[in-house]
Amino acid sequence: MSVNPQESRAALAESSRRRFLFKLGAALSVVAASLIGIPVIGFVLSSFRRRGPSESWISLGAIESFPAGQTRLATYRNPYTRPWDGATGDIPCWVRHIEGEKFQVFAINCTHLGCPVRWFQESALFMCPCHGGAFYENGSRASGPPPRGLYQYDYKIENNQLLIKGGQLPTLSQPV
Amino acid sequence: MLRKIALWIDDRVHLSKLYASTAGHHVPKNAESWFYVFGSGTLLCFILQVVTGTCLAFVYVPAANEAYTSLEYLNYHQQLGWLLRAMHNWGSNFMVGIMILHVAQVFLFGAFKYPREMTWISGVVLLLCTLGMAFTGQILRFDQDAYWGLGIGAAMMGRVPVIGPDLVHLMLAGPIIAGETLSRFFTLHVFIIPGTIIALVSLHLRLVLTKGINEYPVPGKAVVKATYEQEYENLVKKEGVPFFPKAISKDLIFSGVVMLGILGCALYFGPEGPHGVPDPTQIDTIPKPDFFFLWLYALLALLPDYLETILILTVPVIGIGLLFALPFISGTGEKSARRRPVAVLAVLMIFLTVGTLNQLGTYSPWSPHMTAWSAEQTPVKYIEGRSPLELQGALVLQYKQCRNCHSLGGSGGLRGPALDGVATRLTGDELTRQVIQGGGNMPAYGKNLNSSEVAALVAFMKTLRGPNEPPARNSTSPEQPTKTQ
């Protein structure tokens, strides 16, 4: 009779010790896992939010290389590239020199789903090879599924150079 | 002695117990059917993909500036590299194809009903993962199609309201399609999605063991929650056979055929691509997805533009949601396709729609033929005996790229109507109006053609009709009032 309470006390002590150890272990693991997990998730999602400006002024060359009244393909090296980007860092665009210092610089991407539009001087149309979108010389929508005219870069002329503001893939929710 | 070793191994590793609870589990005898081979066929394809994919990863370089070169190296220099690439490509075609048959079969056989809801749901996630593998795999074949395919993906993401730009950035891992984009898709294709597939296949197979394979449905025998599991247990007890070695024969035959099919196609057709260096400045390209996504490519060309964004954003959510909800919408009742006409019609309709769209996608009639104006001949019969003005018109038609969208004598674009016989449909005035103002799906050429070019063009088009076909005429002709006596 005198042993029983002692035993049960011991059992109680052990079970509360077990419970404490379990709780301690679980809490420690949760804290440690979060300490590991937070930077991992932060790493993975780091490109979800953009940091810093993704656009800057880029030179397309001297304005003489774009004769007035013509639309020509120009390419530029994207301002933000990695050493292993290779040719994917070279971005094309269409430059239309209207006259004097009046230009229009169109993104290559069709406003429908981003395929590269081609310029046809004879019919003065941009045609898209994917889903049949067509645009007029001034970039406005001519026919097909595109919901709007071609994306246009902001441009300026400095020291006889044609500069455009670019650096990211244009999409409907974020035109150039 | 050998027996002793075998028994020792079995005692330590519990192989016979493992066998009894897995490969040796009993299945209803009627599940031993040719209709039940597609699940194991899909799994076999997946295993082959892991094997061939691992081999390719020995050589492939997932960097934007080297990926293309390493694919060419695999094709032309690496011993048997071409065959491994071809088998990986054909393995993916077979996997998607057989998986679709599997989905259709379990749907038509009511296998998603009680108590196999989770088997169906894990299967839906596996279906999405497999399509994800197909898309990411196409990106790893880093060529022009891959580059512009990513562009199409980004353009779709960009249509999402509010978080569109962030989603684009997350998908591309940067402001443009470049090195990190490829790394991202490589990680998805090689680690994340296959890992998920392995985990889900384990669950999927475990559920087949715990809840049993669906018995061959009998028309008129409805699933009732209260009695189904007992009935199934009785069925397996009464006429069950061990999956291995009794019920597996047809799976084995199918497996053999599938492997030979993949090998045969790989040997005969060779590897796919890469098509054209992934250099965005090379814009003379006609990007096209692989056949799994051609239907989507076609659909995006054919949807009316005012519906497009709404449909792109809602249809996938509703469609996938419906797939997940299916076992809860229709979890009991009739299983046999013979008593489920709506289910049969739904499958037929989906197959016909996707098949038709895919077929259209192979020749994309909505796209202008970029070189038709300079490359296609003008049929002799449309030039013979024509006046100088009409001949000039034939030149205008060619030179102004009308042929890119309009065919003549069966060659040229299919975007607009063929111009053979156009004079039987439109009068001269109507032709002039159409050319100058455009309309329908045609751009207006008023600014781009002077009046003599229009006159020549219309004069030529007025001759485009068969020898015995009368020209179109106005229903009323104000200049020549009908003579009244």
Coordinates of N, CA, C and O in Angstrom, one line a residue, chain B residues 369-453:
Chain B
H369 N 0.8 33.3 -94.5 CA 2.0 32.6 -95.0 C 3.1 33.7 -95.3 O 2.9 34.4 -96.3
M370 N 4.1 33.7 -94.5 CA 5.0 34.9 -94.6 C 5.7 35.0 -95.9 O 6.2 36.1 -96.3
T371 N 5.9 33.9 -96.6 CA 6.7 34.0 -97.8 C 5.9 33.8 -99.1 O 6.4 33.7 -100.2
A372 N 4.5 33.7 -98.9 CA 3.7 33.3 -100.1 C 3.8 34.4 -101.2 O 3.8 34.1 -102.4
W373 N 3.9 35.7 -100.8 CA 3.9 36.7 -101.8 C 5.1 36.7 -102.7 O 5.1 37.0 -103.9
S374 N 6.3 36.2 -102.2 CA 7.5 36.2 -103.0 C 7.7 34.8 -103.6 O 8.5 34.6 -104.5
A375 N 7.1 33.8 -103.0 CA 7.5 32.4 -103.3 C 6.5 31.7 -104.2 O 6.8 30.8 -105.0
E376 N 5.2 32.0 -104.0 CA 4.1 31.2 -104.7 C 4.0 31.7 -106.2 O 4.0 32.9 -106.4
Q377 N 3.7 30.8 -107.1 CA 3.5 31.2 -108.5 C 2.0 31.7 -108.7 O 1.1 31.3 -108.0
T378 N 1.9 32.6 -109.7 CA 0.5 33.0 -110.1 C 0.1 32.0 -111.1 O 0.8 31.7 -112.1
P379 N -1.0 31.3 -111.0 CA -1.4 30.3 -111.9 C -1.5 30.8 -113.3 O -2.1 32.0 -113.5
V380 N -1.0 30.1 -114.3 CA -1.0 30.6 -115.7 C -2.4 31.0 -116.2 O -2.6 32.0 -116.9
K381 N -3.4 30.2 -115.8 CA -4.7 30.4 -116.3 C -5.3 31.8 -115.9 O -6.2 32.3 -116.5
Y382 N -4.7 32.4 -114.8 CA -5.2 33.7 -114.4 C -4.4 34.8 -115.1 O -4.7 36.0 -114.8
I383 N -3.4 34.5 -115.9 CA -2.6 35.5 -116.5 C -2.8 35.5 -118.0 O -2.8 36.5 -118.7
E384 N -3.1 34.3 -118.5 CA -3.2 34.1 -120.0 C -4.3 35.0 -120.6 O -5.4 35.0 -120.1
G385 N -3.9 35.7 -121.6 CA -4.9 36.5 -122.3 C -5.4 37.7 -121.6 O -6.5 38.2 -121.9
R386 N -4.7 38.2 -120.5 CA -5.2 39.3 -119.7 C -4.7 40.6 -120.3 O -3.6 40.6 -120.9
S387 N -5.4 41.7 -120.1 CA -4.9 43.0 -120.6 C -3.8 43.5 -119.7 O -3.6 43.0 -118.6
P388 N -3.0 44.5 -120.2 CA -1.9 45.0 -119.4 C -2.3 45.5 -118.1 O -1.6 45.3 -117.1
L389 N -3.5 46.1 -118.0 CA -4.0 46.6 -116.7 C -4.2 45.5 -115.7 O -3.8 45.5 -114.6
E390 N -4.8 44.4 -116.3 CA -5.1 43.3 -115.4 C -3.8 42.6 -115.0 O -3.7 42.2 -113.8
L391 N -2.8 42.5 -115.9 CA -1.5 41.9 -115.5 C -0.9 42.8 -114.5 O -0.3 42.2 -113.5
Q392 N -1.0 44.1 -114.6 CA -0.4 45.0 -113.6 C -1.1 44.7 -112.2 O -0.4 44.6 -111.2
G393 N -2.4 44.4 -112.3 CA -3.1 44.1 -111.1 C -2.6 42.8 -110.4 O -2.5 42.7 -109.2
A394 N -2.3 41.8 -111.3 CA -1.7 40.6 -110.8 C -0.4 40.8 -110.0 O -0.2 40.2 -109.0
L395 N 0.4 41.8 -110.6 CA 1.6 42.1 -109.9 C 1.4 42.8 -108.6 O 2.0 42.5 -107.6
V396 N 0.4 43.7 -108.6 CA 0.1 44.4 -107.3 C -0.4 43.4 -106.3 O 0.1 43.4 -105.1
L397 N -1.2 42.4 -106.7 CA -1.7 41.4 -105.8 C -0.5 40.6 -105.1 O -0.5 40.3 -103.9
Q398 N 0.5 40.4 -106.0 CA 1.6 39.6 -105.5 C 2.5 40.5 -104.6 O 2.9 40.2 -103.5
Y399 N 2.8 41.7 -105.1 CA 3.7 42.6 -104.5 C 3.2 43.2 -103.2 O 4.0 43.4 -102.3
K400 N 1.9 43.4 -103.1 CA 1.4 43.9 -101.8 C 1.1 42.8 -100.8 O 0.3 43.1 -99.9
Q401 N 1.6 41.6 -101.1 CA 1.5 40.5 -100.1 C 0.0 40.1 -99.9 O -0.2 39.5 -98.8
C402 N -0.8 40.3 -100.8 CA -2.2 39.8 -100.6 C -2.2 38.3 -100.5 O -3.0 37.7 -99.7
R403 N -1.2 37.6 -101.2 CA -1.1 36.2 -101.2 C -0.8 35.6 -99.8 O -1.0 34.4 -99.5
N404 N -0.2 36.4 -98.9 CA 0.1 35.9 -97.6 C -1.1 35.5 -96.8 O -1.1 34.6 -96.0
C405 N -2.2 36.1 -97.2 CA -3.5 35.7 -96.5 C -4.5 35.1 -97.5 O -5.5 34.4 -97.0
H406 N -4.4 35.4 -98.7 CA -5.4 34.8 -99.7 C -4.7 33.9 -100.6 O -3.7 34.2 -101.3
S407 N -5.3 32.7 -100.8 CA -4.7 31.7 -101.7 C -5.2 32.0 -103.1 O -6.3 32.5 -103.4
L408 N -4.4 31.5 -104.1 CA -4.8 31.6 -105.5 C -4.3 30.3 -106.1 O -3.2 29.9 -106.0
G409 N -5.2 29.5 -106.7 CA -4.9 28.2 -107.3 C -4.4 27.3 -106.2 O -3.5 26.5 -106.5
G410 N -4.9 27.4 -105.0 CA -4.5 26.4 -104.0 C -3.3 26.7 -103.2 O -2.9 26.0 -102.3
S411 N -2.5 27.8 -103.5 CA -1.4 28.1 -102.7 C -1.4 29.5 -102.2 O -2.0 30.4 -102.9
G412 N -0.9 29.7 -101.0 CA -1.0 31.0 -100.4 C -1.6 30.9 -99.0 O -1.9 29.7 -98.6
G413 N -1.8 32.0 -98.3 CA -2.3 31.9 -97.0 C -3.8 31.5 -97.0 O -4.5 31.6 -98.0
L414 N -4.2 31.1 -95.8 CA -5.6 30.7 -95.6 C -6.4 31.6 -94.7 O -7.5 31.3 -94.3
R415 N -5.7 32.7 -94.3 CA -6.4 33.6 -93.3 C -7.6 34.2 -93.9 O -8.7 34.2 -93.3
G416 N -7.6 34.7 -95.1 CA -8.7 35.2 -95.8 C -9.3 34.2 -96.8 O -8.7 33.2 -97.0
P417 N -10.4 34.6 -97.4 CA -11.0 33.6 -98.4 C -10.1 33.5 -99.6 O -9.3 34.4 -100.0
A418 N -10.1 32.3 -100.3 CA -9.3 32.2 -101.5 C -9.9 33.1 -102.6 O -11.1 33.4 -102.6
L419 N -9.0 33.6 -103.4 CA -9.4 34.6 -104.4 C -9.9 34.0 -105.7 O -10.4 34.7 -106.6
D420 N -9.7 32.7 -105.9 CA -10.2 32.1 -107.1 C -11.7 32.3 -107.0 O -12.4 31.9 -106.0
G421 N -12.3 32.8 -108.1 CA -13.8 32.9 -108.1 C -14.3 34.1 -107.3 O -15.5 34.2 -107.0
V422 N -13.4 35.0 -106.9 CA -13.8 36.2 -106.1 C -14.8 37.1 -106.9 O -15.7 37.7 -106.3
A423 N -14.6 37.1 -108.2 CA -15.4 37.9 -109.1 C -16.9 37.4 -109.1 O -17.8 38.2 -109.5
T424 N -17.1 36.2 -108.7 CA -18.5 35.7 -108.7 C -19.2 36.2 -107.4 O -20.4 36.1 -107.3
R425 N -18.4 36.6 -106.4 CA -19.0 37.0 -105.1 C -19.1 38.5 -104.9 O -20.0 38.9 -104.2
L426 N -18.1 39.2 -105.5 CA -18.1 40.7 -105.3 C -18.0 41.4 -106.6 O -17.3 41.0 -107.5
T427 N -18.7 42.5 -106.7 CA -18.6 43.3 -107.9 C -17.4 44.2 -107.8 O -16.7 44.3 -106.7
G428 N -17.1 44.9 -108.9 CA -15.9 45.8 -108.9 C -16.0 46.8 -107.8 O -15.0 47.0 -107.1
D429 N -17.1 47.4 -107.6 CA -17.2 48.4 -106.5 C -17.0 47.8 -105.2 O -16.3 48.4 -104.3
E430 N -17.6 46.6 -105.0 CA -17.4 46.0 -103.7 C -15.9 45.6 -103.4 O -15.4 45.7 -102.3
L431 N -15.3 45.1 -104.5 CA -13.8 44.8 -104.4 C -13.0 46.0 -104.0 O -12.2 46.0 -103.1
T432 N -13.3 47.2 -104.6 CA -12.6 48.4 -104.3 C -12.8 48.8 -102.9 O -11.9 49.1 -102.2
R433 N -14.1 48.7 -102.5 CA -14.4 49.1 -101.1 C -13.6 48.2 -100.1 O -13.0 48.7 -99.1
Q434 N -13.6 46.9 -100.4 CA -13.0 46.0 -99.5 C -11.5 46.2 -99.4 O -10.9 46.2 -98.3
V435 N -10.9 46.5 -100.5 CA -9.4 46.7 -100.5 C -9.1 48.0 -99.8 O -8.2 48.0 -98.9
I436 N -9.9 49.1 -100.0 CA -9.5 50.4 -99.4 C -9.9 50.4 -97.9 O -9.1 50.9 -97.1
Q437 N -11.0 49.9 -97.6 CA -11.5 50.0 -96.2 C -11.2 48.8 -95.4 O -11.3 48.9 -94.1
G438 N -10.9 47.7 -96.0 CA -10.8 46.5 -95.2 C -12.1 46.1 -94.6 O -13.2 46.4 -95.1
G439 N -12.0 45.3 -93.5 CA -13.3 44.9 -92.9 C -13.3 43.4 -92.8 O -12.5 42.7 -93.4
G440 N -14.2 42.9 -91.9 CA -14.1 41.5 -91.6 C -12.8 41.4 -90.8 O -12.5 42.1 -89.9
N441 N -11.9 40.5 -91.3 CA -10.6 40.4 -90.7 C -9.5 41.0 -91.5 O -8.4 40.7 -91.2
M442 N -9.9 41.9 -92.4 CA -8.9 42.3 -93.4 C -8.5 43.8 -93.0 O -9.3 44.6 -92.8
P443 N -7.1 44.0 -93.0 CA -6.7 45.4 -92.8 C -7.1 46.3 -94.0 O -7.3 45.8 -95.1
A444 N -7.2 47.6 -93.7 CA -7.5 48.5 -94.8 C -6.3 48.9 -95.5 O -5.2 49.2 -94.9
Y445 N -6.3 48.9 -96.9 CA -5.1 49.2 -97.7 C -5.2 50.6 -98.3 O -4.4 51.0 -99.1
G446 N -6.2 51.4 -97.9 CA -6.4 52.7 -98.6 C -5.2 53.6 -98.5 O -4.9 54.2 -99.5
K447 N -4.5 53.6 -97.4 CA -3.3 54.5 -97.3 C -2.2 54.0 -98.1 O -1.2 54.7 -98.3
N448 N -2.2 52.7 -98.4 CA -1.0 52.1 -98.8 C -1.0 51.7 -100.3 O -0.1 51.2 -100.9
L449 N -2.2 52.0 -101.0 CA -2.3 51.7 -102.4 C -2.7 53.0 -103.0 O -3.7 53.7 -102.6
N450 N -2.1 53.4 -104.1 CA -2.6 54.6 -104.8 C -3.8 54.2 -105.7 O -4.0 53.0 -105.9
S451 N -4.4 55.2 -106.3 CA -5.7 54.9 -107.0 C -5.4 54.0 -108.2 O -6.2 53.1 -108.6
S452 N -4.3 54.2 -108.9 CA -4.1 53.4 -110.1 C -3.7 51.9 -109.7 O -4.1 51.0 -110.4
E453 N -3.1 51.7 -108.5 CA -2.8 50.4 -108.1 C -4.2 49.7 -107.7 O -4.4 48.5 -108.1

